[in-house]
């Protein structure tokens, strides 16, 4: 199964995180290596978690608002950070 | 003498630490529904049922002890006893949001490595219950090897149980060896794995997130209408300043005017009557009448913060902030600056990147703070006809909104320019949490309105009274010679200084009275209104005596003059406390000087342009 990038997801897409890797980012981060990855992990992103794209920013652009697993709070992030996250899309139910 | 136990309150952002701090210590620290409300450590005290004195330290929220931003650094330093000369932490009270357990558990695993004893408060149990997040807590307590207490901080539930748990812990507070080290991505993944195992063991039911948060967000975060709603909301705030806040304001204005006439009438022709009437009452009275307006703005901001909309506003503005080179989170300090730039500047502590934070600090003073309302309202009411547009919008409200809007636009422009020339750097990551919506508690809203009201009245009673009295003296003495042709004030110190500095400001269209009022107005923005009140009252024109400042301005000022002063006040660095806070937060004298200089240049140039353009157009 092909992996898709969280930054390319549409609204209501649901997927399972397969990989969080800075090397996939659109623009290389200006932070020291591993830092963006650590921040994403800290905010709750983790391989195996289910994510759902809830909202897109103005005119369908960044930032995107997503839910991780079924936490009661929502995480907003810009596309460049989102591009570090690869998903396996699961059927939208 | 028994030992005082030091307890640190640690947890993820927005999990209810400050709410719990307030319940335990009876304090009234700010509680609001977004991440990053608390940015300082705050001490509070309580006594346990067994009579042990405890110091409780409320801390900024954090996801880990890596301390990415200045506020998170404070938390790390306190928990790890990294600050010299401060008593060591004996016990960590770790709060977790029961509806977001995995983030909380990762932090607790990290906290346990500090070697300090930990007690867990599982907060937001009310929401957890209704949303179906159930866990085996005795199991959790066993796994973590510490007490776990259920709490609902805002309803004071579980506080007694928590106190009992603290009492139970006190006799055997032992520090185990410290094994913590900064974790990298690999380390965080390990915590994730551990937490997954724990949750597997304690889970009864998984729960489901708030449905109506999603429904409300479908409207408020709508890709097109979301932005529109934000604009309309802000617009309404400034409309209401001119519509419903105007009624109590006019009533207060009448009271002040009557009181002044009464007092001056009591001592006809005496200096004392003039001091009390023209100095104190004219000075303080002209400012105090703006209380309803300040409360209106504060009410809106408190509601935005307490419902959870604040983080949404930041979400909606992220793209625009990003194009000015700023962090999305930077919009929260900017919005807070509507009330006052000082909490806004403090709130920048949540911004990780040093340059981004500096730029945000430097532009916060351009936001229309509530201390600008008196001068804005005075000039707008005096110079703009109180018409309704489209049947329901007040024209004055529209002008007020435009002033605020100009502030935001210029703030972003200034940020953009600074980012290009002085703080080159790539775009920083911007990740933030949007909390689920909550209905604001009435008690909390009232507490948060009493605070600005108290502060405002205290300033009126201290700074403004003393400045008014000093100004009265300086505008009365030296007294005019017997054969004086000009009004007496022209011969006083204020008159002399005003006339002396007048040429500098003449290109902006300011009269010498305005120039004289700007000087005490450096202490605090609202003082300029009272200073104008005093100076004009003493200038002795019939108009000022009888009808008050507003009428005088509308009769004798041109639109160009008023507009120029308004524009001056959008940009000018007329607030000593802001400069002091910038110095403290940036830890250098350089930044307040830069702030002051760019603001004054901008103010001068813009006021000059506006004065001249309007003068030409009106010819
Ligand atoms: N329903 C419910 N709401 C709560 C509870 N505790 C806190 N809140 C709400 O949660 C929000 C956050 O509370 P705060 O006490 O400001 O959170 P904090 O952890 O101090 O947040 P930061 O200082 O930003 O890290 C506020 O809107 C509170 O009213 C609770 O037990 N139940
Ligand atoms: Mg707090």
PDB file of C-alpha atoms and ligand atoms in Angstrom, chain B residues 9 12-19 21 29-32 34-40 58-61, ligand 2:
ATOM      1  CA  UNK B   9       2.384  21.997  40.110  1.00  0.00           C
ATOM      2  CA  UNK B  12       0.511  19.697  30.125  1.00  0.00           C
ATOM      3  CA  UNK B  13      -0.720  23.080  28.915  1.00  0.00           C
ATOM      4  CA  UNK B  14      -4.396  23.776  29.599  1.00  0.00           C
ATOM      5  CA  UNK B  15      -4.967  20.734  31.823  1.00  0.00           C
ATOM      6  CA  UNK B  16      -6.244  22.853  34.712  1.00  0.00           C
ATOM      7  CA  UNK B  17      -3.132  23.532  36.794  1.00  0.00           C
ATOM      8  CA  UNK B  18      -4.023  27.086  37.608  1.00  0.00           C
ATOM      9  CA  UNK B  19      -7.640  26.162  38.349  1.00  0.00           C
ATOM     10  CA  UNK B  21      -3.812  26.124  42.218  1.00  0.00           C
ATOM     11  CA  UNK B  29      -4.696  33.569  39.054  1.00  0.00           C
ATOM     12  CA  UNK B  30      -5.807  33.649  35.450  1.00  0.00           C
ATOM     13  CA  UNK B  31      -7.579  30.501  34.257  1.00  0.00           C
ATOM     14  CA  UNK B  32      -8.519  30.392  30.591  1.00  0.00           C
ATOM     15  CA  UNK B  34      -6.003  27.927  25.760  1.00  0.00           C
ATOM     16  CA  UNK B  35      -2.487  26.585  26.095  1.00  0.00           C
ATOM     17  CA  UNK B  36       0.000  29.061  27.488  1.00  0.00           C
ATOM     18  CA  UNK B  37      -2.042  31.141  29.924  1.00  0.00           C
ATOM     19  CA  UNK B  38       0.454  30.819  32.759  1.00  0.00           C
ATOM     20  CA  UNK B  39       3.901  32.013  31.705  1.00  0.00           C
ATOM     21  CA  UNK B  40       5.450  32.747  35.107  1.00  0.00           C
ATOM     22  CA  UNK B  58       2.000  27.138  39.757  1.00  0.00           C
ATOM     23  CA  UNK B  59       4.037  26.690  36.601  1.00  0.00           C
ATOM     24  CA  UNK B  60       3.650  27.107  32.849  1.00  0.00           C
ATOM     25  CA  UNK B  61       2.323  24.020  31.109  1.00  0.00           C
TER      26      UNK B  61
HETATM   27 MG1  LIG C   2      -2.146  28.063  34.139  1.00  0.00          MG
END
